[in-house]
Every structure is written in C-alpha cells, then in structure tokens.
C-alpha cells in the first residue's frame, strides 16, 4: 500500500476517499478535513476564544491537537462525571496531554462541585445515565463558556457519531432533533456557539491520528454506554459502510446540504422564547431549567443515591 500523495509506504487507508497515507500525509489529511469543516460551516473566526470539551478520549484530544495544528489556540474543560475508574483514568489522560503541550485545562467535578455523579443521578431519577450525562455536559460546558467569556465550545463529535445520531433521529422522525442536528449551533443570548470540527473525520481516523501523534488516550469505552441505542446504530452503519464505503459521509453531508433546512425552520423560534432559569439564570422555556430540575430530583431522592 502506497501513500496516495507521496508514493511512500502507507500506514492507513481511508476507503471513503479511496486513499492511503503515510504518517505525515495522514496528519495533513486530518488537518485538511478539519480546516474544510471549519471553513465550510464558519465555525471559528480568528479572534474567537475557543473552549474544547475534553474527555480524555481519542476524539477530544485529537481535536485539541488538530486545532493547535491549525493555529487555533484553545483551552480545555474536563468534566468529572464520577464514573468510577473510567473517570479516574480519563482525567489523567486529559491532564497529561495538557501538561505535555502546555495547554490550559480547566476542570469541573460533578461530585465535588455539584454534589452528584452520573451513576448517582441515573439511580436517583430511574433514567438512563446518558440522559443525565448529556444534559449535564450541555449545561455545564455552556455555562462555563458564557461565564468565562469563551465565544465557542468545540466538541469531538466525529462523522460516526453524527451518522449514528442522524440515523436515530430519522428512524424515529424526531423533527425537533433533526432541526437542531448541525455542526454549528450559533450563539445567542446566554449560549456560546457550539461547533463540531471533526464532522468530516471517522472514529478510526481519530484513533489512528492519536497513535501517529503519540497522544495517549482513554481507550476504554464508558461503561455506561454498554447496550445503548447509539452503539447499535453505529454497528448497523459500520456494516453498511463496510459494503459501501462512503455511505456514512453521504448520509451526513447529504442531510446537511439538502435535508437540514427543511427541519430547521420548525426549531428556529425556540431560542427566542426563552427566559432565565429562576434558579441558575440559564436560558430556558420552562421557568426552571432542565439541569436544575435534574439536581432537584437527585436531592429529593432517598439518601445515599446522590453521590454513589
Ligand atoms: S460518557 Fe456520559 Fe457518554 Fe458515558 S454516561 Fe453515556 S453520555 S456513554 S458520550
Ligand atoms: Zn505520503
Ligand atoms: Zn437552572
């Protein structure tokens, strides 16, 4: 296998691009895809202050590294979810990267700073851990960015993630989620801009990128993900992609080009009907925001569940 660019020995093939790359040109391929995504969707302007949501996994560390390679200086924010050894190890990877590359890493710990953990929240609310986790991440990353003057929150969602979420939304025809599924959510009163610069790169490419750049990352999957719907969609899409390389990209890019605007109008007015949460001040349609309601439910649950 030879590098498509320089004809030197290739170490990875990218079937959807019908290409193979040596290490140097693979890194360049990843940078090109991120640059293209940023440019195409107007994700980041030169003067923006950028906050990367860092989990310690391959995607977020690769994103942080790729942004630096494109001269986008970004700080990181690690959110401690309290998921046992998985969280304990993840934060070590995030800190090690920050130390080695001299980057600022902020940390917020759900247990120490907010009094609950994700397993505790799941138990107290009898709901899936991922529901409480996603809600907490969205709320806390945004709040941190707004409070500290960051313009943009960048997350490591990759092409596989976006394809799996899109498949789930289409299978249920969830038009609200389809209207909000986009690599850029613009800023508005109380919200920083949210961007997904890895939307043109797959999971396998991100793992390979970390290996080639010598980035040590959390290789374990979150134990709470086992058996969730999202993983099932990823497996189904992988089976299709295996037979027809390029299907995931066609699915996601085709939606963004030709489908998204049909659903976006329905949700366009959503953000104009918000008022500050009476408890924390975050914009919400309901008086008290979903995050404060979650915390309230956890606090009311029988003791010994909130911080387990
Ligand atoms: S971290 Fe959180 Fe994921 Fe773990 S609990 Fe679910 S949502 S699976 S990206
Ligand atoms: Zn090459
Ligand atoms: Zn609130």
PDB file of C-alpha atoms and ligand atoms in Angstrom:
ATOM      1  CA  UNK A   1       0.000   0.000   0.000  1.00  0.00           C
ATOM      2  CA  UNK A   2       1.465   3.340  -1.057  1.00  0.00           C
ATOM      3  CA  UNK A   3       0.691   6.851   0.072  1.00  0.00           C
ATOM      4  CA  UNK A   4      -1.645   8.459  -2.440  1.00  0.00           C
ATOM      5  CA  UNK A   5       0.231  11.756  -2.069  1.00  0.00           C
ATOM      6  CA  UNK A   6       3.976  10.881  -1.984  1.00  0.00           C
ATOM      7  CA  UNK A   7       4.028   7.176  -3.028  1.00  0.00           C
ATOM      8  CA  UNK A   8       5.960   6.328   0.147  1.00  0.00           C
ATOM      9  CA  UNK A   9       4.856   3.387   2.343  1.00  0.00           C
ATOM     10  CA  UNK A  10       1.296   3.969   3.558  1.00  0.00           C
ATOM     11  CA  UNK A  11       0.209   3.082   7.100  1.00  0.00           C
ATOM     12  CA  UNK A  12      -3.536   3.624   6.783  1.00  0.00           C
ATOM     13  CA  UNK A  13      -6.165   3.542   4.081  1.00  0.00           C
ATOM     14  CA  UNK A  14      -9.263   5.715   4.073  1.00  0.00           C
ATOM     15  CA  UNK A  15     -11.660   3.835   1.866  1.00  0.00           C
ATOM     16  CA  UNK A  16     -14.298   6.528   1.539  1.00  0.00           C
ATOM     17  CA  UNK A  17     -11.656   8.789   0.000  1.00  0.00           C
ATOM     18  CA  UNK A  18     -10.173   5.924  -1.983  1.00  0.00           C
ATOM     19  CA  UNK A  19      -6.830   6.937  -0.494  1.00  0.00           C
ATOM     20  CA  UNK A  20      -3.961   5.669   1.628  1.00  0.00           C
ATOM     21  CA  UNK A  21      -1.481   7.780   3.559  1.00  0.00           C
ATOM     22  CA  UNK A  22       1.982   7.752   5.096  1.00  0.00           C
ATOM     23  CA  UNK A  23       2.029   9.173   8.662  1.00  0.00           C
ATOM     24  CA  UNK A  24       2.841  12.746   7.593  1.00  0.00           C
ATOM     25  CA  UNK A  25       0.231  12.892   4.887  1.00  0.00           C
ATOM     26  CA  UNK A  26      -2.345  11.244   7.129  1.00  0.00           C
ATOM     27  CA  UNK A  27      -1.877  14.039   9.685  1.00  0.00           C
ATOM     28  CA  UNK A  28      -2.205  16.529   6.841  1.00  0.00           C
ATOM     29  CA  UNK A  29      -5.370  14.752   5.640  1.00  0.00           C
ATOM     30  CA  UNK A  30      -6.893  15.152   9.124  1.00  0.00           C
ATOM     31  CA  UNK A  31      -5.902  18.818   9.295  1.00  0.00           C
ATOM     32  CA  UNK A  32      -7.335  19.432   5.826  1.00  0.00           C
ATOM     33  CA  UNK A  33     -10.655  17.857   6.802  1.00  0.00           C
ATOM     34  CA  UNK A  34     -10.888  19.953   9.970  1.00  0.00           C
ATOM     35  CA  UNK A  35      -9.909  23.115   8.098  1.00  0.00           C
ATOM     36  CA  UNK A  36     -12.551  22.359   5.491  1.00  0.00           C
ATOM     37  CA  UNK A  37     -15.258  21.753   8.116  1.00  0.00           C
ATOM     38  CA  UNK A  38     -14.362  24.975   9.959  1.00  0.00           C
ATOM     39  CA  UNK A  39     -14.357  26.986   6.753  1.00  0.00           C
ATOM     40  CA  UNK A  40     -17.463  25.417   5.213  1.00  0.00           C
ATOM     41  CA  UNK A  41     -19.607  25.960   8.290  1.00  0.00           C
ATOM     42  CA  UNK A  42     -17.988  29.203   9.580  1.00  0.00           C
ATOM     43  CA  UNK A  43     -17.208  27.515  12.879  1.00  0.00           C
ATOM     44  CA  UNK A  44     -14.358  29.619  14.257  1.00  0.00           C
ATOM     45  CA  UNK A  45     -13.248  33.181  13.485  1.00  0.00           C
ATOM     46  CA  UNK A  46      -9.638  34.277  14.101  1.00  0.00           C
ATOM     47  CA  UNK A  47     -10.430  36.389  17.205  1.00  0.00           C
ATOM     48  CA  UNK A  48     -12.656  33.778  18.881  1.00  0.00           C
ATOM     49  CA  UNK A  49     -11.816  32.372  22.315  1.00  0.00           C
ATOM     50  CA  UNK A  50     -12.308  28.623  21.987  1.00  0.00           C
ATOM     51  CA  UNK A  51     -13.048  26.083  24.709  1.00  0.00           C
ATOM     52  CA  UNK A  52     -12.610  22.381  23.859  1.00  0.00           C
ATOM     53  CA  UNK A  53     -14.739  19.866  25.745  1.00  0.00           C
ATOM     54  CA  UNK A  54     -12.008  17.404  26.730  1.00  0.00           C
ATOM     55  CA  UNK A  55     -12.996  13.916  27.898  1.00  0.00           C
ATOM     56  CA  UNK A  56      -9.586  12.235  27.749  1.00  0.00           C
ATOM     57  CA  UNK A  57     -10.750  10.049  24.853  1.00  0.00           C
ATOM     58  CA  UNK A  58      -9.287   9.973  21.359  1.00  0.00           C
ATOM     59  CA  UNK A  59     -11.721  12.373  19.718  1.00  0.00           C
ATOM     60  CA  UNK A  60     -11.433  15.306  22.093  1.00  0.00           C
ATOM     61  CA  UNK A  61      -7.649  15.032  22.448  1.00  0.00           C
ATOM     62  CA  UNK A  62      -7.240  14.716  18.668  1.00  0.00           C
ATOM     63  CA  UNK A  63      -9.492  17.752  18.259  1.00  0.00           C
ATOM     64  CA  UNK A  64      -7.442  19.807  20.712  1.00  0.00           C
ATOM     65  CA  UNK A  65      -4.269  18.779  18.886  1.00  0.00           C
ATOM     66  CA  UNK A  66      -5.693  19.392  15.416  1.00  0.00           C
ATOM     67  CA  UNK A  67      -6.908  22.865  16.348  1.00  0.00           C
ATOM     68  CA  UNK A  68      -3.412  23.748  17.582  1.00  0.00           C
ATOM     69  CA  UNK A  69      -2.024  22.469  14.264  1.00  0.00           C
ATOM     70  CA  UNK A  70      -4.310  24.962  12.532  1.00  0.00           C
ATOM     71  CA  UNK A  71      -3.134  27.785  14.836  1.00  0.00           C
ATOM     72  CA  UNK A  72      -6.352  27.845  16.826  1.00  0.00           C
ATOM     73  CA  UNK A  73      -5.305  28.227  20.461  1.00  0.00           C
ATOM     74  CA  UNK A  74      -7.954  26.638  22.641  1.00  0.00           C
ATOM     75  CA  UNK A  75      -8.294  25.958  26.352  1.00  0.00           C
ATOM     76  CA  UNK A  76      -9.753  22.651  27.551  1.00  0.00           C
ATOM     77  CA  UNK A  77     -12.513  21.888  30.025  1.00  0.00           C
ATOM     78  CA  UNK A  78     -12.696  18.435  31.595  1.00  0.00           C
ATOM     79  CA  UNK A  79     -15.926  17.487  33.318  1.00  0.00           C
ATOM     80  CA  UNK A  80     -15.544  14.813  36.022  1.00  0.00           C
ATOM     81  CA  UNK A  81     -18.581  12.574  35.694  1.00  0.00           C
ATOM     82  CA  UNK A  82     -17.812  10.335  38.679  1.00  0.00           C
ATOM     83  CA  UNK A  83     -17.943   7.106  36.654  1.00  0.00           C
ATOM     84  CA  UNK A  84     -15.511   5.100  38.800  1.00  0.00           C
ATOM     85  CA  UNK A  85     -12.174   4.021  37.334  1.00  0.00           C
ATOM     86  CA  UNK A  86     -13.239   5.196  33.893  1.00  0.00           C
ATOM     87  CA  UNK A  87     -13.399   8.828  35.060  1.00  0.00           C
ATOM     88  CA  UNK A  88     -10.281   8.491  37.239  1.00  0.00           C
ATOM     89  CA  UNK A  89      -8.266   7.299  34.252  1.00  0.00           C
ATOM     90  CA  UNK A  90      -9.822   9.697  31.730  1.00  0.00           C
ATOM     91  CA  UNK A  91      -8.807  12.793  33.650  1.00  0.00           C
ATOM     92  CA  UNK A  92      -5.212  11.540  33.819  1.00  0.00           C
ATOM     93  CA  UNK A  93      -5.071  11.426  30.007  1.00  0.00           C
ATOM     94  CA  UNK A  94      -6.536  14.910  29.730  1.00  0.00           C
ATOM     95  CA  UNK A  95      -4.053  16.302  32.276  1.00  0.00           C
ATOM     96  CA  UNK A  96      -1.097  14.524  30.683  1.00  0.00           C
ATOM     97  CA  UNK A  97      -1.897  15.991  27.265  1.00  0.00           C
ATOM     98  CA  UNK A  98      -2.351  19.477  28.710  1.00  0.00           C
ATOM     99  CA  UNK A  99       0.947  19.229  30.616  1.00  0.00           C
ATOM    100  CA  UNK A 100       2.922  17.885  27.677  1.00  0.00           C
ATOM    101  CA  UNK A 101       1.601  20.540  25.297  1.00  0.00           C
ATOM    102  CA  UNK A 102       1.464  23.407  27.762  1.00  0.00           C
ATOM    103  CA  UNK A 103      -2.269  23.988  27.409  1.00  0.00           C
ATOM    104  CA  UNK A 104      -4.711  25.361  29.967  1.00  0.00           C
ATOM    105  CA  UNK A 105      -7.076  22.667  31.219  1.00  0.00           C
ATOM    106  CA  UNK A 106      -9.970  23.698  33.435  1.00  0.00           C
ATOM    107  CA  UNK A 107     -11.744  21.062  35.495  1.00  0.00           C
ATOM    108  CA  UNK A 108     -15.252  20.860  36.903  1.00  0.00           C
ATOM    109  CA  UNK A 109     -16.138  17.850  39.014  1.00  0.00           C
ATOM    110  CA  UNK A 110     -19.783  16.874  39.290  1.00  0.00           C
ATOM    111  CA  UNK A 111     -19.270  15.136  42.640  1.00  0.00           C
ATOM    112  CA  UNK A 112     -17.057  17.721  44.352  1.00  0.00           C
ATOM    113  CA  UNK A 113     -18.512  20.866  42.772  1.00  0.00           C
ATOM    114  CA  UNK A 114     -22.178  19.987  42.286  1.00  0.00           C
ATOM    115  CA  UNK A 115     -22.826  17.143  44.731  1.00  0.00           C
ATOM    116  CA  UNK A 116     -23.816  14.333  42.378  1.00  0.00           C
ATOM    117  CA  UNK A 117     -22.319  11.830  39.945  1.00  0.00           C
ATOM    118  CA  UNK A 118     -23.735  10.379  36.736  1.00  0.00           C
ATOM    119  CA  UNK A 119     -24.302   6.872  38.189  1.00  0.00           C
ATOM    120  CA  UNK A 120     -25.916   8.525  41.222  1.00  0.00           C
ATOM    121  CA  UNK A 121     -28.134  10.665  39.001  1.00  0.00           C
ATOM    122  CA  UNK A 122     -29.248   7.618  36.992  1.00  0.00           C
ATOM    123  CA  UNK A 123     -30.139   5.749  40.150  1.00  0.00           C
ATOM    124  CA  UNK A 124     -31.955   8.669  41.734  1.00  0.00           C
ATOM    125  CA  UNK A 125     -34.003   9.506  38.634  1.00  0.00           C
ATOM    126  CA  UNK A 126     -34.521   5.942  37.341  1.00  0.00           C
ATOM    127  CA  UNK A 127     -33.469   7.194  33.916  1.00  0.00           C
ATOM    128  CA  UNK A 128     -30.602   6.308  31.620  1.00  0.00           C
ATOM    129  CA  UNK A 129     -27.197   7.600  32.724  1.00  0.00           C
ATOM    130  CA  UNK A 130     -26.596   9.010  29.251  1.00  0.00           C
ATOM    131  CA  UNK A 131     -29.666  11.252  29.513  1.00  0.00           C
ATOM    132  CA  UNK A 132     -28.434  12.873  32.740  1.00  0.00           C
ATOM    133  CA  UNK A 133     -24.885  12.933  31.383  1.00  0.00           C
ATOM    134  CA  UNK A 134     -25.759  14.640  28.088  1.00  0.00           C
ATOM    135  CA  UNK A 135     -27.914  17.200  29.853  1.00  0.00           C
ATOM    136  CA  UNK A 136     -25.194  17.952  32.432  1.00  0.00           C
ATOM    137  CA  UNK A 137     -22.490  18.261  29.778  1.00  0.00           C
ATOM    138  CA  UNK A 138     -24.548  20.623  27.607  1.00  0.00           C
ATOM    139  CA  UNK A 139     -25.470  22.798  30.553  1.00  0.00           C
ATOM    140  CA  UNK A 140     -22.080  22.933  32.264  1.00  0.00           C
ATOM    141  CA  UNK A 141     -19.917  23.392  29.170  1.00  0.00           C
ATOM    142  CA  UNK A 142     -22.162  26.213  28.031  1.00  0.00           C
ATOM    143  CA  UNK A 143     -22.297  27.838  31.450  1.00  0.00           C
ATOM    144  CA  UNK A 144     -18.520  27.685  31.832  1.00  0.00           C
ATOM    145  CA  UNK A 145     -18.032  29.224  28.379  1.00  0.00           C
ATOM    146  CA  UNK A 146     -20.541  32.019  28.952  1.00  0.00           C
ATOM    147  CA  UNK A 147     -19.243  32.821  32.459  1.00  0.00           C
ATOM    148  CA  UNK A 148     -15.598  32.872  31.358  1.00  0.00           C
ATOM    149  CA  UNK A 149     -16.056  34.757  28.091  1.00  0.00           C
ATOM    150  CA  UNK A 150     -15.404  31.951  25.596  1.00  0.00           C
ATOM    151  CA  UNK A 151     -17.084  32.509  22.226  1.00  0.00           C
ATOM    152  CA  UNK A 152     -17.064  28.889  21.087  1.00  0.00           C
ATOM    153  CA  UNK A 153     -17.404  25.425  22.634  1.00  0.00           C
ATOM    154  CA  UNK A 154     -15.820  22.785  20.353  1.00  0.00           C
ATOM    155  CA  UNK A 155     -16.729  19.134  20.876  1.00  0.00           C
ATOM    156  CA  UNK A 156     -15.132  15.977  19.491  1.00  0.00           C
ATOM    157  CA  UNK A 157     -18.208  14.512  17.801  1.00  0.00           C
ATOM    158  CA  UNK A 158     -16.930  12.726  14.709  1.00  0.00           C
ATOM    159  CA  UNK A 159     -18.537  11.514  11.493  1.00  0.00           C
ATOM    160  CA  UNK A 160     -19.504   8.160  13.056  1.00  0.00           C
ATOM    161  CA  UNK A 161     -21.206   9.937  15.967  1.00  0.00           C
ATOM    162  CA  UNK A 162     -23.106  12.284  13.685  1.00  0.00           C
ATOM    163  CA  UNK A 163     -24.196   9.458  11.375  1.00  0.00           C
ATOM    164  CA  UNK A 164     -25.430   7.378  14.330  1.00  0.00           C
ATOM    165  CA  UNK A 165     -27.363  10.305  15.831  1.00  0.00           C
ATOM    166  CA  UNK A 166     -28.833  11.119  12.424  1.00  0.00           C
ATOM    167  CA  UNK A 167     -29.911   7.523  11.911  1.00  0.00           C
ATOM    168  CA  UNK A 168     -31.601   7.505  15.323  1.00  0.00           C
ATOM    169  CA  UNK A 169     -33.372  10.785  14.589  1.00  0.00           C
ATOM    170  CA  UNK A 170     -34.536   9.562  11.184  1.00  0.00           C
ATOM    171  CA  UNK A 171     -35.709   6.191  12.470  1.00  0.00           C
ATOM    172  CA  UNK A 172     -37.994   7.997  14.922  1.00  0.00           C
ATOM    173  CA  UNK A 173     -38.636  11.001  12.622  1.00  0.00           C
ATOM    174  CA  UNK A 174     -37.744  13.243  15.501  1.00  0.00           C
ATOM    175  CA  UNK A 175     -38.114  16.513  13.621  1.00  0.00           C
ATOM    176  CA  UNK A 176     -37.048  18.675  16.576  1.00  0.00           C
ATOM    177  CA  UNK A 177     -33.713  16.890  16.866  1.00  0.00           C
ATOM    178  CA  UNK A 178     -33.301  16.875  13.082  1.00  0.00           C
ATOM    179  CA  UNK A 179     -33.745  20.652  13.068  1.00  0.00           C
ATOM    180  CA  UNK A 180     -31.055  21.035  15.733  1.00  0.00           C
ATOM    181  CA  UNK A 181     -28.590  18.488  14.294  1.00  0.00           C
ATOM    182  CA  UNK A 182     -25.882  20.610  12.704  1.00  0.00           C
ATOM    183  CA  UNK A 183     -22.096  21.016  13.102  1.00  0.00           C
ATOM    184  CA  UNK A 184     -22.695  24.613  14.205  1.00  0.00           C
ATOM    185  CA  UNK A 185     -25.255  25.953  16.644  1.00  0.00           C
ATOM    186  CA  UNK A 186     -24.946  29.739  16.541  1.00  0.00           C
ATOM    187  CA  UNK A 187     -24.501  31.813  19.676  1.00  0.00           C
ATOM    188  CA  UNK A 188     -27.494  33.595  21.133  1.00  0.00           C
ATOM    189  CA  UNK A 189     -28.398  35.280  24.418  1.00  0.00           C
ATOM    190  CA  UNK A 190     -26.957  33.006  27.142  1.00  0.00           C
ATOM    191  CA  UNK A 191     -25.484  30.483  24.681  1.00  0.00           C
ATOM    192  CA  UNK A 192     -21.950  30.222  23.296  1.00  0.00           C
ATOM    193  CA  UNK A 193     -21.553  28.931  19.729  1.00  0.00           C
ATOM    194  CA  UNK A 194     -21.262  25.099  19.593  1.00  0.00           C
ATOM    195  CA  UNK A 195     -19.117  23.551  16.874  1.00  0.00           C
ATOM    196  CA  UNK A 196     -18.103  20.041  15.790  1.00  0.00           C
ATOM    197  CA  UNK A 197     -14.898  20.380  13.726  1.00  0.00           C
ATOM    198  CA  UNK A 198     -14.430  16.572  13.425  1.00  0.00           C
ATOM    199  CA  UNK A 199     -17.625  16.097  11.435  1.00  0.00           C
ATOM    200  CA  UNK A 200     -15.592  15.090   8.339  1.00  0.00           C
ATOM    201  CA  UNK A 201     -13.405  12.502  10.147  1.00  0.00           C
ATOM    202  CA  UNK A 202     -14.302   8.988  11.294  1.00  0.00           C
ATOM    203  CA  UNK A 203     -13.653   7.223  14.572  1.00  0.00           C
ATOM    204  CA  UNK A 204     -10.940   5.010  13.106  1.00  0.00           C
ATOM    205  CA  UNK A 205      -9.138   8.048  11.707  1.00  0.00           C
ATOM    206  CA  UNK A 206      -9.175   9.723  15.125  1.00  0.00           C
ATOM    207  CA  UNK A 207      -7.690   6.660  16.805  1.00  0.00           C
ATOM    208  CA  UNK A 208      -5.002   6.480  14.110  1.00  0.00           C
ATOM    209  CA  UNK A 209      -4.319  10.207  14.433  1.00  0.00           C
ATOM    210  CA  UNK A 210      -3.667   9.846  18.176  1.00  0.00           C
ATOM    211  CA  UNK A 211      -1.323   6.905  17.587  1.00  0.00           C
ATOM    212  CA  UNK A 212       0.618   8.787  14.910  1.00  0.00           C
ATOM    213  CA  UNK A 213       0.869  11.912  17.055  1.00  0.00           C
ATOM    214  CA  UNK A 214       1.866   9.932  20.159  1.00  0.00           C
ATOM    215  CA  UNK A 215      -1.226  11.007  22.100  1.00  0.00           C
ATOM    216  CA  UNK A 216      -2.098   8.673  24.937  1.00  0.00           C
ATOM    217  CA  UNK A 217      -5.871   8.496  25.370  1.00  0.00           C
ATOM    218  CA  UNK A 218      -8.523   6.630  27.332  1.00  0.00           C
ATOM    219  CA  UNK A 219      -9.084   3.525  25.205  1.00  0.00           C
ATOM    220  CA  UNK A 220     -11.887   2.086  27.327  1.00  0.00           C
ATOM    221  CA  UNK A 221     -15.421   2.938  26.295  1.00  0.00           C
ATOM    222  CA  UNK A 222     -17.575   4.481  29.010  1.00  0.00           C
ATOM    223  CA  UNK A 223     -19.063   1.520  30.916  1.00  0.00           C
ATOM    224  CA  UNK A 224     -22.444   3.285  30.935  1.00  0.00           C
ATOM    225  CA  UNK A 225     -22.627   3.079  27.133  1.00  0.00           C
ATOM    226  CA  UNK A 226     -22.941  -0.691  27.076  1.00  0.00           C
ATOM    227  CA  UNK A 227     -26.075  -1.761  25.257  1.00  0.00           C
ATOM    228  CA  UNK A 228     -27.273   1.769  24.484  1.00  0.00           C
ATOM    229  CA  UNK A 229     -29.109   2.545  21.260  1.00  0.00           C
ATOM    230  CA  UNK A 230     -26.366   4.761  19.913  1.00  0.00           C
ATOM    231  CA  UNK A 231     -23.884   1.855  19.830  1.00  0.00           C
ATOM    232  CA  UNK A 232     -26.429  -0.285  17.988  1.00  0.00           C
ATOM    233  CA  UNK A 233     -26.803   2.391  15.307  1.00  0.00           C
ATOM    234  CA  UNK A 234     -23.029   2.611  14.968  1.00  0.00           C
ATOM    235  CA  UNK A 235     -22.773  -1.136  14.442  1.00  0.00           C
ATOM    236  CA  UNK A 236     -25.515  -1.084  11.814  1.00  0.00           C
ATOM    237  CA  UNK A 237     -23.827   1.791   9.988  1.00  0.00           C
ATOM    238  CA  UNK A 238     -20.440   0.055  10.144  1.00  0.00           C
ATOM    239  CA  UNK A 239     -21.946  -2.996   8.443  1.00  0.00           C
ATOM    240  CA  UNK A 240     -23.324  -0.791   5.653  1.00  0.00           C
ATOM    241  CA  UNK A 241     -20.102   1.220   5.352  1.00  0.00           C
ATOM    242  CA  UNK A 242     -18.119  -1.980   5.070  1.00  0.00           C
ATOM    243  CA  UNK A 243     -20.035  -2.936   1.938  1.00  0.00           C
ATOM    244  CA  UNK A 244     -20.364   0.583   0.572  1.00  0.00           C
ATOM    245  CA  UNK A 245     -17.534   2.856   1.714  1.00  0.00           C
ATOM    246  CA  UNK A 246     -18.623   6.473   1.815  1.00  0.00           C
ATOM    247  CA  UNK A 247     -22.214   5.798   2.873  1.00  0.00           C
ATOM    248  CA  UNK A 248     -21.881   7.454   6.284  1.00  0.00           C
ATOM    249  CA  UNK A 249     -20.360  10.589   4.774  1.00  0.00           C
ATOM    250  CA  UNK A 250     -23.026  10.717   2.049  1.00  0.00           C
ATOM    251  CA  UNK A 251     -25.732  10.265   4.693  1.00  0.00           C
ATOM    252  CA  UNK A 252     -24.474  13.077   6.946  1.00  0.00           C
ATOM    253  CA  UNK A 253     -23.271  15.551   4.301  1.00  0.00           C
ATOM    254  CA  UNK A 254     -26.387  14.960   2.185  1.00  0.00           C
ATOM    255  CA  UNK A 255     -28.569  15.729   5.194  1.00  0.00           C
ATOM    256  CA  UNK A 256     -26.642  18.924   5.916  1.00  0.00           C
ATOM    257  CA  UNK A 257     -26.804  20.066   2.310  1.00  0.00           C
ATOM    258  CA  UNK A 258     -30.307  19.023   1.361  1.00  0.00           C
ATOM    259  CA  UNK A 259     -32.291  17.949   4.415  1.00  0.00           C
ATOM    260  CA  UNK A 260     -31.442  20.051   7.438  1.00  0.00           C
ATOM    261  CA  UNK A 261     -33.041  23.314   6.322  1.00  0.00           C
ATOM    262  CA  UNK A 262     -36.392  21.559   5.965  1.00  0.00           C
ATOM    263  CA  UNK A 263     -36.439  20.880   9.690  1.00  0.00           C
ATOM    264  CA  UNK A 264     -34.513  23.930  10.915  1.00  0.00           C
ATOM    265  CA  UNK A 265     -37.412  26.351  10.433  1.00  0.00           C
ATOM    266  CA  UNK A 266     -39.511  24.460  12.975  1.00  0.00           C
ATOM    267  CA  UNK A 267     -36.954  24.998  15.699  1.00  0.00           C
ATOM    268  CA  UNK A 268     -35.769  28.482  14.675  1.00  0.00           C
ATOM    269  CA  UNK A 269     -38.174  30.245  17.027  1.00  0.00           C
ATOM    270  CA  UNK A 270     -37.264  28.028  20.009  1.00  0.00           C
ATOM    271  CA  UNK A 271     -34.431  30.177  21.273  1.00  0.00           C
ATOM    272  CA  UNK A 272     -36.413  33.403  21.037  1.00  0.00           C
ATOM    273  CA  UNK A 273     -38.979  32.156  23.563  1.00  0.00           C
ATOM    274  CA  UNK A 274     -36.527  31.632  26.428  1.00  0.00           C
ATOM    275  CA  UNK A 275     -36.246  33.373  29.785  1.00  0.00           C
ATOM    276  CA  UNK A 276     -33.591  32.998  32.507  1.00  0.00           C
ATOM    277  CA  UNK A 277     -33.965  29.949  34.773  1.00  0.00           C
ATOM    278  CA  UNK A 278     -35.310  31.172  38.112  1.00  0.00           C
ATOM    279  CA  UNK A 279     -32.680  29.093  39.884  1.00  0.00           C
ATOM    280  CA  UNK A 280     -29.436  29.380  37.855  1.00  0.00           C
ATOM    281  CA  UNK A 281     -30.139  32.006  35.192  1.00  0.00           C
ATOM    282  CA  UNK A 282     -29.578  29.716  32.173  1.00  0.00           C
ATOM    283  CA  UNK A 283     -31.976  30.363  29.274  1.00  0.00           C
ATOM    284  CA  UNK A 284     -34.961  28.005  29.444  1.00  0.00           C
ATOM    285  CA  UNK A 285     -38.506  27.767  28.090  1.00  0.00           C
ATOM    286  CA  UNK A 286     -39.872  26.446  31.389  1.00  0.00           C
ATOM    287  CA  UNK A 287     -39.150  28.735  34.354  1.00  0.00           C
ATOM    288  CA  UNK A 288     -36.694  26.270  35.904  1.00  0.00           C
ATOM    289  CA  UNK A 289     -34.150  24.743  33.508  1.00  0.00           C
ATOM    290  CA  UNK A 290     -33.807  21.002  32.914  1.00  0.00           C
ATOM    291  CA  UNK A 291     -30.449  20.868  34.692  1.00  0.00           C
ATOM    292  CA  UNK A 292     -31.826  22.483  37.866  1.00  0.00           C
ATOM    293  CA  UNK A 293     -34.804  20.110  37.713  1.00  0.00           C
ATOM    294  CA  UNK A 294     -32.387  17.190  37.478  1.00  0.00           C
ATOM    295  CA  UNK A 295     -30.432  18.426  40.512  1.00  0.00           C
ATOM    296  CA  UNK A 296     -33.647  18.913  42.416  1.00  0.00           C
ATOM    297  CA  UNK A 297     -34.797  15.370  41.671  1.00  0.00           C
ATOM    298  CA  UNK A 298     -31.446  13.983  42.793  1.00  0.00           C
ATOM    299  CA  UNK A 299     -31.594  15.955  46.031  1.00  0.00           C
ATOM    300  CA  UNK A 300     -35.109  14.737  46.776  1.00  0.00           C
ATOM    301  CA  UNK A 301     -34.256  11.092  46.082  1.00  0.00           C
ATOM    302  CA  UNK A 302     -33.686   8.862  49.130  1.00  0.00           C
ATOM    303  CA  UNK A 303     -30.210   9.490  50.605  1.00  0.00           C
ATOM    304  CA  UNK A 304     -27.086   7.526  49.634  1.00  0.00           C
ATOM    305  CA  UNK A 305     -28.048   7.707  45.944  1.00  0.00           C
ATOM    306  CA  UNK A 306     -26.929  11.242  45.007  1.00  0.00           C
ATOM    307  CA  UNK A 307     -23.186  10.756  45.184  1.00  0.00           C
ATOM    308  CA  UNK A 308     -22.712   6.989  44.809  1.00  0.00           C
TER     309      UNK A 308
HETATM  310  S1  LIG B   1     -19.953   9.493  28.913  1.00  0.00           S
HETATM  311 FE1  LIG B   1     -21.989  10.032  29.526  1.00  0.00          FE
HETATM  312 FE2  LIG B   1     -21.269   9.018  27.186  1.00  0.00          FE
HETATM  313 FE3  LIG B   1     -20.890   7.573  29.402  1.00  0.00          FE
HETATM  314  S2  LIG B   1     -22.712   8.183  30.540  1.00  0.00           S
HETATM  315 FE4  LIG B   1     -23.378   7.975  28.431  1.00  0.00          FE
HETATM  316  S3  LIG B   1     -23.194  10.019  27.641  1.00  0.00           S
HETATM  317  S4  LIG B   1     -21.743   6.822  27.481  1.00  0.00           S
HETATM  318  S5  LIG B   1     -20.506  10.073  25.422  1.00  0.00           S
HETATM  319 ZN1  LIG B   2       2.903  10.487   1.941  1.00  0.00          ZN
HETATM  320 ZN1  LIG B   3     -31.233  26.325  36.013  1.00  0.00          ZN
END
